[in-house]
Coordinates of N, CA and C in Angstrom, one line a residue:
R1 N 2.0 7.8 -14.4 CA 1.4 6.5 -14.8 C 1.5 5.5 -15.4
A2 N 2.4 5.4 -16.3 CA 3.4 4.2 -17.1 C 4.1 3.5 -16.3
R3 N 3.7 2.2 -16.0 CA 5.3 1.5 -15.4 C 6.3 1.6 -16.3
P4 N 7.6 2.0 -15.4 CA 8.9 1.8 -16.4 C 8.9 0.5 -17.3
F5 N 9.7 0.5 -19.0 CA 9.9 -0.1 -19.5 C 11.9 -0.6 -19.3
V6 N 11.8 -2.3 -19.2 CA 13.3 -2.4 -19.4 C 13.4 -3.5 -20.7
F7 N 15.0 -3.0 -21.2 CA 14.9 -4.2 -22.0 C 15.8 -5.1 -21.8
T8 N 15.3 -6.1 -21.9 CA 15.9 -7.3 -21.4 C 16.7 -8.0 -22.1
R9 N 16.9 -7.8 -23.5 CA 17.9 -8.5 -24.7 C 19.1 -8.1 -24.5
F10 N 19.1 -6.3 -24.8 CA 20.2 -5.3 -24.5 C 20.0 -3.8 -23.3
S11 N 21.1 -3.7 -22.9 CA 20.8 -2.3 -22.4 C 21.3 -1.5 -23.2
L12 N 20.6 0.0 -23.3 CA 21.0 0.9 -24.0 C 20.5 2.5 -22.8
D13 N 21.3 3.6 -22.9 CA 21.6 4.3 -21.9 C 20.5 5.4 -22.3
L14 N 19.5 5.4 -22.8 CA 18.1 6.7 -22.9 C 18.7 8.0 -22.2
S15 N 19.1 8.2 -21.1 CA 19.1 9.2 -20.7 C 20.4 10.2 -20.6
A16 N 21.5 8.9 -21.5 CA 22.5 10.0 -22.4 C 21.8 11.5 -23.4
P17 N 22.4 12.1 -23.6 CA 22.0 13.7 -24.3 C 22.0 12.9 -25.6
P18 N 20.7 13.3 -26.4 CA 20.5 12.8 -27.9 C 21.3 13.3 -28.5
V19 N 22.7 12.8 -29.5 CA 22.8 13.0 -30.7 C 22.0 13.7 -31.7
P20 N 22.7 14.6 -32.0 CA 22.0 15.9 -33.1 C 21.1 14.6 -34.3
S21 N 20.0 15.1 -34.1 CA 19.1 14.3 -35.1 C 19.6 14.2 -36.8
R22 N 19.1 12.9 -37.6 CA 19.3 13.2 -39.1 C 17.8 12.8 -39.7
S23 N 18.2 12.7 -40.8 CA 16.6 12.8 -41.5 C 16.0 11.2 -40.9
V24 N 16.9 10.2 -40.5 CA 16.5 8.9 -40.7 C 15.5 8.5 -39.2
H25 N 15.2 9.8 -38.1 CA 14.9 9.2 -37.2 C 13.5 10.3 -37.7
A26 N 12.9 11.0 -38.6 CA 12.1 11.8 -38.6 C 10.5 11.5 -38.7
S27 N 11.0 10.3 -39.4 CA 9.7 9.4 -39.3 C 9.4 8.0 -38.9
M28 N 10.2 7.2 -38.3 CA 10.1 6.0 -38.0 C 8.6 5.6 -37.0
D29 N 8.6 4.9 -37.5 CA 7.1 4.1 -37.1 C 7.3 3.4 -35.6
S30 N 6.7 4.1 -34.6 CA 7.9 3.4 -33.1 C 7.4 1.9 -32.7
A31 N 6.3 0.9 -33.7 CA 6.1 0.3 -33.5 C 6.7 -0.8 -35.0
A32 N 7.1 -0.4 -35.9 CA 8.0 -0.8 -36.7 C 9.0 -1.6 -36.9
L33 N 9.4 -2.3 -36.0 CA 10.6 -2.9 -35.6 C 10.7 -4.4 -36.2
R34 N 11.6 -5.2 -36.7 CA 11.9 -6.5 -37.0 C 13.1 -6.4 -36.5
T35 N 13.5 -8.1 -36.1 CA 15.0 -9.0 -36.1 C 15.2 -9.5 -37.1
I36 N 16.7 -9.8 -37.6 CA 17.3 -11.1 -38.3 C 18.0 -10.9 -37.8
T37 N 18.4 -11.8 -38.0 CA 19.6 -12.9 -37.9 C 21.2 -13.0 -39.1
L38 N 22.0 -12.7 -38.6 CA 23.0 -13.1 -39.7 C 24.1 -13.3 -38.5
D39 N 25.0 -14.9 -39.3 CA 26.2 -15.3 -38.1 C 25.7 -15.1 -36.5
H40 N 24.9 -15.6 -36.3 CA 24.5 -15.8 -34.9 C 24.5 -14.2 -34.1
R41 N 24.0 -13.3 -35.1 CA 24.6 -12.0 -34.5 C 23.0 -11.5 -34.8
Q42 N 22.2 -10.4 -33.8 CA 20.7 -9.8 -34.1 C 20.8 -8.9 -34.5
Y43 N 20.1 -7.8 -35.6 CA 20.1 -7.1 -36.0 C 18.5 -6.4 -35.7
F44 N 18.2 -5.5 -35.4 CA 16.6 -4.8 -35.8 C 17.1 -4.0 -36.8
V45 N 15.8 -4.2 -37.8 CA 15.3 -3.2 -38.8 C 14.1 -2.6 -38.5
A46 N 14.2 -1.2 -39.4 CA 13.2 -0.6 -38.5 C 12.9 0.1 -40.3
A47 N 12.0 0.0 -40.6 CA 11.3 1.2 -42.2 C 10.3 1.8 -41.7
S48 N 10.4 3.1 -43.1 CA 9.0 4.1 -42.8 C 9.3 4.4 -44.3
A49 N 8.1 5.3 -44.7 CA 7.9 5.8 -45.7 C 8.5 7.1 -45.3
V50 N 8.9 7.5 -46.7 CA 9.4 8.6 -46.7 C 8.4 9.8 -47.7
P51 N 8.4 11.2 -47.8 CA 7.7 12.1 -48.5 C 8.4 11.5 -50.4
G52 N 7.3 11.6 -51.2 CA 7.4 11.1 -52.5 C 7.8 9.8 -53.3
G53 N 7.0 8.9 -51.7 CA 7.3 7.8 -52.5 C 8.2 6.6 -51.9
G54 N 9.5 7.2 -51.3 CA 10.5 6.6 -51.0 C 10.1 5.3 -49.7
V55 N 11.1 4.8 -49.5 CA 11.9 3.7 -48.4 C 12.6 4.1 -47.5
Q56 N 13.0 4.6 -45.9 CA 13.9 4.8 -45.4 C 14.0 3.1 -44.3
V57 N 15.2 3.3 -44.4 CA 15.3 2.2 -43.5 C 16.7 2.0 -42.6
A58 N 16.3 1.5 -41.3 CA 17.5 1.5 -40.5 C 18.0 0.4 -40.1
L59 N 19.2 -0.1 -39.4 CA 19.7 -1.4 -39.1 C 20.5 -1.3 -38.0
T60 N 20.0 -1.6 -36.8 CA 21.3 -1.4 -35.8 C 21.4 -3.4 -35.4
D61 N 22.7 -3.4 -34.3 CA 23.0 -5.0 -34.1 C 22.9 -4.5 -32.3
G62 N 22.8 -2.6 -31.9 CA 23.3 -2.3 -30.5 C 24.1 -1.9 -30.2
A63 N 24.8 -2.2 -31.0 CA 26.7 -1.2 -30.8 C 26.5 -0.5 -32.1
D64 N 26.4 -1.1 -33.6 CA 26.7 -0.3 -34.9 C 25.2 -0.1 -35.6
S65 N 25.5 1.2 -36.4 CA 24.0 1.3 -37.3 C 24.6 1.5 -38.5
W66 N 23.4 1.1 -39.0 CA 23.1 1.5 -40.7 C 22.4 2.3 -41.6
S67 N 22.0 3.1 -41.8 CA 20.7 3.5 -41.9 C 20.8 4.0 -43.7
G68 N 20.0 4.3 -44.8 CA 19.7 4.3 -46.2 C 18.8 4.8 -46.1
T69 N 17.9 5.7 -47.9 CA 17.1 6.0 -47.9 C 17.0 5.6 -49.6
L70 N 16.2 4.7 -49.8 CA 16.1 4.3 -51.1 C 14.4 5.6 -51.9
P71 N 15.0 6.2 -52.5 CA 14.1 7.2 -53.3 C 13.5 6.6 -54.5
A72 N 12.2 7.0 -54.3 CA 11.3 6.6 -55.2 C 11.3 5.8 -56.5
S73 N 12.8 6.9 -57.3 CA 12.9 6.9 -58.0 C 13.8 5.6 -58.7
E74 N 14.5 5.1 -57.6 CA 15.4 3.4 -57.8 C 14.3 2.0 -57.1
L75 N 13.2 2.9 -56.9 CA 12.4 1.2 -56.5 C 12.3 0.6 -58.1
T76 N 12.3 -0.4 -57.9 CA 11.8 -1.4 -59.0 C 11.0 -2.2 -59.1
P77 N 9.8 -1.6 -59.0 CA 8.1 -2.3 -59.3 C 8.2 -2.5 -60.6
P78 N 7.6 -4.3 -60.7 CA 7.1 -4.6 -62.0 C 6.2 -3.7 -62.9
N79 N 6.4 -4.1 -64.1 CA 5.4 -3.2 -64.9 C 4.0 -3.2 -64.5
R80 N 3.2 -2.8 -64.9 CA 2.1 -3.1 -64.2 C 1.4 -2.8 -62.6
M81 N 2.1 -2.7 -62.1 CA 2.4 -2.7 -60.3 C 2.7 -0.9 -60.0
D82 N 1.3 -0.5 -59.4 CA 1.8 1.0 -58.7 C 2.5 0.9 -57.7
A83 N 3.5 2.1 -58.2 CA 4.8 2.1 -57.1 C 4.8 2.2 -55.7
A84 N 3.1 2.9 -55.3 CA 2.8 3.0 -53.7 C 2.7 1.6 -53.3
D85 N 2.1 0.7 -53.7 CA 1.7 -0.5 -53.6 C 3.3 -0.7 -53.7
Y86 N 3.8 -1.0 -54.4 CA 5.0 -1.5 -54.2 C 5.9 -1.1 -52.9
A87 N 6.0 0.1 -53.0 CA 6.5 0.5 -51.6 C 6.0 0.6 -50.3
R88 N 4.9 0.3 -50.1 CA 4.1 -0.2 -49.1 C 4.6 -1.8 -48.8
R89 N 4.2 -2.5 -49.8 CA 4.8 -4.1 -49.9 C 6.0 -4.2 -49.5
L90 N 7.0 -3.3 -49.6 CA 8.6 -3.4 -49.8 C 8.3 -3.1 -48.4
R91 N 8.1 -1.9 -47.9 CA 8.1 -1.6 -46.0 C 7.5 -3.1 -45.5
D92 N 6.2 -3.3 -45.7 CA 5.6 -4.5 -45.0 C 6.7 -5.9 -44.7
G93 N 7.0 -6.2 -45.8 CA 8.3 -7.0 -45.7 C 9.0 -6.5 -45.1
L94 N 9.9 -5.6 -45.3 CA 11.1 -5.3 -44.4 C 10.8 -5.6 -42.8
L95 N 9.4 -5.1 -42.6 CA 9.0 -5.5 -41.1 C 8.5 -6.7 -40.8
G96 N 8.6 -7.3 -41.9 CA 8.1 -9.2 -41.7 C 6.3 -9.0 -40.9
R97 N 5.2 -7.4 -41.5 CA 4.2 -7.7 -40.9 C 3.8 -8.9 -41.9
A98 N 2.4 -8.9 -41.1 CA 1.0 -9.7 -41.9 C 1.0 -9.8 -43.1
S99 N 0.9 -9.2 -43.9 CA 0.3 -8.7 -45.4 C 1.6 -9.2 -46.0
A100 N 2.8 -9.4 -45.2 CA 3.9 -9.9 -46.3 C 4.4 -11.4 -46.1
V101 N 3.4 -12.1 -45.4 CA 3.4 -13.6 -45.0 C 4.0 -14.1 -46.2
G102 N 5.3 -14.7 -46.5 CA 5.8 -15.5 -47.0 C 7.2 -14.9 -47.9
D103 N 7.3 -13.5 -47.6 CA 8.2 -12.5 -48.2 C 9.8 -13.5 -47.6
H104 N 10.7 -12.9 -48.2 CA 12.0 -13.5 -47.9 C 13.3 -12.3 -47.6
L105 N 13.7 -12.0 -46.3 CA 14.4 -11.1 -46.0 C 15.9 -12.1 -46.0
E106 N 16.9 -11.1 -46.6 CA 18.3 -11.5 -46.3 C 19.4 -10.2 -45.7
L107 N 20.2 -10.5 -45.3 CA 21.3 -9.7 -44.8 C 22.5 -9.7 -45.4
E108 N 23.3 -8.7 -45.8 CA 24.4 -9.3 -46.1 C 25.8 -8.2 -46.0
L109 N 26.8 -8.8 -45.5 CA 28.1 -7.8 -45.2 C 28.5 -7.4 -46.1
V110 N 28.7 -6.0 -46.2 CA 29.4 -5.3 -47.8 C 30.5 -4.6 -47.5
P111 N 31.7 -5.0 -47.9 CA 33.1 -4.7 -47.2 C 33.0 -3.4 -47.9
P112 N 33.7 -2.5 -47.1 CA 34.4 -2.8 -45.4 C 33.4 -2.6 -44.3
S113 N 32.3 -1.8 -44.3 CA 31.6 -1.6 -43.2 C 30.1 -1.2 -43.7
E114 N 29.3 -1.8 -44.9 CA 28.3 -1.7 -45.3 C 27.6 -2.8 -44.7
R115 N 25.9 -2.9 -45.0 CA 25.4 -3.4 -45.1 C 24.2 -3.7 -46.5
K116 N 23.7 -4.9 -46.7 CA 22.7 -4.6 -47.7 C 21.5 -5.8 -47.5
L117 N 20.8 -5.3 -47.4 CA 19.0 -6.0 -47.1 C 18.7 -6.4 -48.6
V118 N 18.5 -7.6 -48.6 CA 17.6 -8.5 -50.0 C 16.4 -8.8 -49.8
W119 N 15.3 -8.1 -50.0 CA 14.0 -8.7 -50.3 C 13.5 -9.2 -51.3
R120 N 12.9 -10.3 -51.1 CA 11.8 -11.0 -52.5 C 10.8 -11.3 -52.2
A121 N 10.0 -11.4 -53.2 CA 8.2 -11.5 -52.4 C 7.5 -11.6 -54.0
S122 N 6.7 -12.0 -53.8 CA 5.8 -13.1 -54.9 C 4.4 -12.0 -54.8
V123 N 3.3 -11.8 -55.8 CA 2.3 -11.0 -55.7 C 1.3 -11.6 -56.7
Q124 N 0.2 -12.5 -56.1 CA -0.7 -12.3 -57.2 C -1.4 -11.1 -57.6
H125 N -1.8 -11.4 -59.4 CA -2.5 -10.1 -59.9 C -3.5 -10.0 -59.7
T126 N -4.3 -9.0 -59.6 CA -6.3 -9.6 -59.5 C -6.8 -9.3 -60.4
G127 N -6.1 -9.3 -61.9 CA -6.6 -8.4 -63.3 C -7.5 -9.3 -64.0
P128 N -7.6 -9.7 -64.9 CA -8.3 -10.5 -66.1 C -7.7 -11.5 -66.0
L129 N -5.9 -11.1 -66.3 CA -5.0 -12.4 -66.2 C -4.4 -12.6 -65.1
P130 N -4.7 -13.6 -64.9 CA -3.8 -14.4 -63.3 C -2.5 -14.0 -63.8
L131 N -1.6 -13.2 -63.1 CA -0.8 -13.3 -63.2 C 0.0 -13.0 -61.9
R132 N 1.2 -13.5 -61.9 CA 2.4 -13.8 -60.5 C 3.6 -12.6 -60.9
F133 N 3.7 -12.0 -60.1 CA 5.0 -11.0 -60.3 C 5.5 -11.4 -58.8
A134 N 7.2 -11.4 -59.6 CA 8.1 -11.7 -58.3 C 8.6 -10.2 -58.3
L135 N 8.7 -10.2 -57.3 CA 9.4 -8.5 -56.6 C 10.8 -9.1 -56.4
S136 N 11.3 -7.9 -56.4 CA 12.7 -7.6 -55.3 C 13.4 -6.8 -55.5
Q137 N 14.1 -6.1 -54.1 CA 15.0 -5.2 -54.1 C 15.9 -5.3 -53.0
A138 N 16.9 -4.4 -53.8 CA 18.2 -4.7 -52.5 C 18.4 -3.4 -52.0
I139 N 18.6 -3.4 -50.5 CA 18.8 -1.6 -50.3 C 20.1 -1.8 -49.3
R140 N 21.1 -0.9 -50.1 CA 22.4 -0.8 -49.7 C 22.4 0.1 -48.2
L141 N 22.6 -0.3 -47.0 CA 22.7 0.3 -46.3 C 24.8 1.0 -45.5
P142 N 25.0 2.5 -46.1 CA 26.1 2.7 -45.1 C 25.8 2.7 -43.6
A143 N 27.0 2.5 -43.3 CA 27.4 2.3 -41.8 C 27.3 4.1 -41.3
E144 N 26.8 4.3 -39.7 CA 26.7 5.4 -39.6 C 27.5 6.4 -39.0
G145 N 27.9 7.6 -39.0 CA 29.0 8.0 -38.4 C 28.8 8.1 -36.9
S146 N 27.9 8.0 -36.4 CA 27.8 8.2 -35.2 C 27.0 7.0 -34.4
P147 N 28.0 6.4 -33.6 CA 28.1 5.0 -33.2 C 26.4 4.8 -32.3
G148 N 25.5 4.0 -32.6 CA 24.5 4.0 -31.6 C 23.2 5.2 -31.7
E149 N 23.9 6.1 -32.8 CA 22.1 6.8 -33.2 C 21.1 6.3 -33.3
T150 N 21.1 5.4 -34.2 CA 20.2 4.7 -34.7 C 19.4 4.2 -33.6
A151 N 20.6 3.4 -33.0 CA 20.2 2.2 -31.8 C 19.4 2.8 -30.7
R152 N 19.8 3.9 -30.2 CA 18.9 4.9 -29.3 C 18.0 5.2 -29.8
A153 N 17.0 6.0 -30.6 CA 16.5 6.3 -31.4 C 15.3 5.6 -31.5
M154 N 15.8 4.0 -32.1 CA 14.8 3.2 -32.2 C 14.2 2.6 -30.6
A155 N 15.5 2.2 -29.8 CA 14.8 2.2 -28.5 C 14.1 3.3 -28.0
A156 N 14.3 4.3 -28.2 CA 13.3 5.4 -27.6 C 12.2 5.5 -28.1
R157 N 11.7 5.0 -29.7 CA 10.5 4.9 -29.7 C 10.1 4.1 -29.4
L158 N 10.8 2.8 -29.2 CA 10.0 1.6 -28.9 C 9.3 1.7 -27.8
A159 N 10.4 2.1 -26.7 CA 10.2 2.6 -25.2 C 8.6 3.4 -25.1
R160 N 8.8 4.5 -25.9 CA 7.4 5.6 -26.2 C 6.3 4.3 -26.6
H161 N 6.5 4.0 -27.4 CA 5.3 2.8 -28.1 C 4.8 2.1 -26.9
V162 N 5.7 1.4 -26.2 CA 5.4 0.4 -24.7 C 5.1 1.4 -23.9
S163 N 4.8 2.3 -23.3 CA 4.9 2.8 -22.3 C 3.2 3.8 -23.0
E164 N 2.7 3.7 -24.2 CA 1.6 4.1 -25.0 C 0.5 2.6 -25.1
L165 N 1.0 1.8 -25.3 CA 0.0 0.7 -24.8 C 0.0 0.1 -23.4
Q166 N 1.2 0.4 -22.6 CA 0.6 0.1 -21.0 C 0.1 1.3 -20.4
A167 N 0.0 2.6 -21.3 CA -1.6 3.5 -20.7 C -2.6 3.1 -21.1
E168 N -2.8 2.2 -22.3 CA -3.8 1.9 -22.8 C -4.7 0.6 -22.3
V169 N -3.8 -0.2 -21.8 CA -4.0 -1.3 -20.7 C -5.0 -0.9 -19.7
E170 N -3.9 0.0 -18.9 CA -4.3 0.7 -17.6 C -5.5 1.4 -18.2
D171 N -5.8 1.7 -18.7 CA -7.4 2.7 -19.1 C -7.7 1.8 -19.3
G172 N -8.0 0.6 -19.8 CA -9.0 -0.7 -20.0 C -9.1 -1.4 -19.0
D173 N -8.1 -1.7 -18.1 CA -8.6 -2.3 -16.5 C -9.3 -1.0 -15.9
E174 N -8.8 0.1 -15.5 CA -9.6 1.1 -15.3 C -11.7 0.6 -15.9
A175 N -11.3 1.2 -16.8 CA -13.0 1.0 -17.5 C -13.6 -0.3 -16.7
E176 N -12.7 -1.5 -17.3 CA -13.6 -2.6 -16.7 C -13.6 -2.8 -15.1
R177 N -13.2 -2.2 -14.5 CA -13.5 -2.1 -12.9 C -14.7 -1.1 -12.9
R178 N -14.7 0.1 -13.0 CA -15.8 0.4 -13.6 C -17.3 0.2 -14.1
L179 N -16.8 -0.9 -14.9 CA -17.9 -2.1 -15.4 C -18.5 -2.5 -14.5
A180 N -17.5 -3.4 -13.9 CA -17.8 -4.5 -12.8 C -18.5 -3.5 -11.4
D181 N -18.4 -2.2 -10.8 CA -18.7 -1.7 -10.2 C -20.0 -1.5 -10.2
E182 N -20.2 -0.8 -11.7 CA -21.8 -0.1 -11.9 C -22.4 -1.9 -12.2
A183 N -22.2 -2.9 -12.6 CA -22.6 -4.1 -12.8 C -23.2 -4.5 -11.6
A184 N -22.0 -4.3 -10.3 CA -22.8 -4.7 -8.5 C -23.7 -3.8 -8.5
L185 N -23.7 -2.7 -8.3 CA -24.7 -1.8 -8.1 C -26.2 -2.1 -9.2
V186 N -26.0 -2.5 -10.3 CA -27.4 -3.1 -10.9 C -28.3 -4.2 -10.1
E187 N -27.3 -5.0 -9.7 CA -27.9 -6.2 -8.9 C -28.1 -5.9 -7.5

């Protein structure tokens, strides 16, 4: 029913048997991908919530992968900011969502094989005092032991999401054709 999806920027063999799954794959939102460039190399970032209020982050360049979980206890919200709101804003900032316009995301190399994402933002408090909070969070991501595991999982989820979108478009096209046929019968 859905047309096949082909990656044009890089290719991954999704027919290969999956590597045994680790927690990084448990709740990744298929639409939650962002790209970031460091030294002319493009990386894909995925982020999701974890039970207990933390944030799970995966990073891949298509060949190597890094992932980590930032538990709620390591989040650094400012005083008077709800930790859940902070975690949501962090995820939105990591993914470059519209609600996080103006946020800044940096990627750093950490020898020998880690990566570090540094997120910065500011938020206007809507209470009786007009306060502006400066938000910042660093997330260290160790290299994954199984090369390609995160990239394969991200690509599979993205392909599933695109297939779902294609199916929705085809359903919409079919509904539009039915409406046009009914309108022609009425005339």
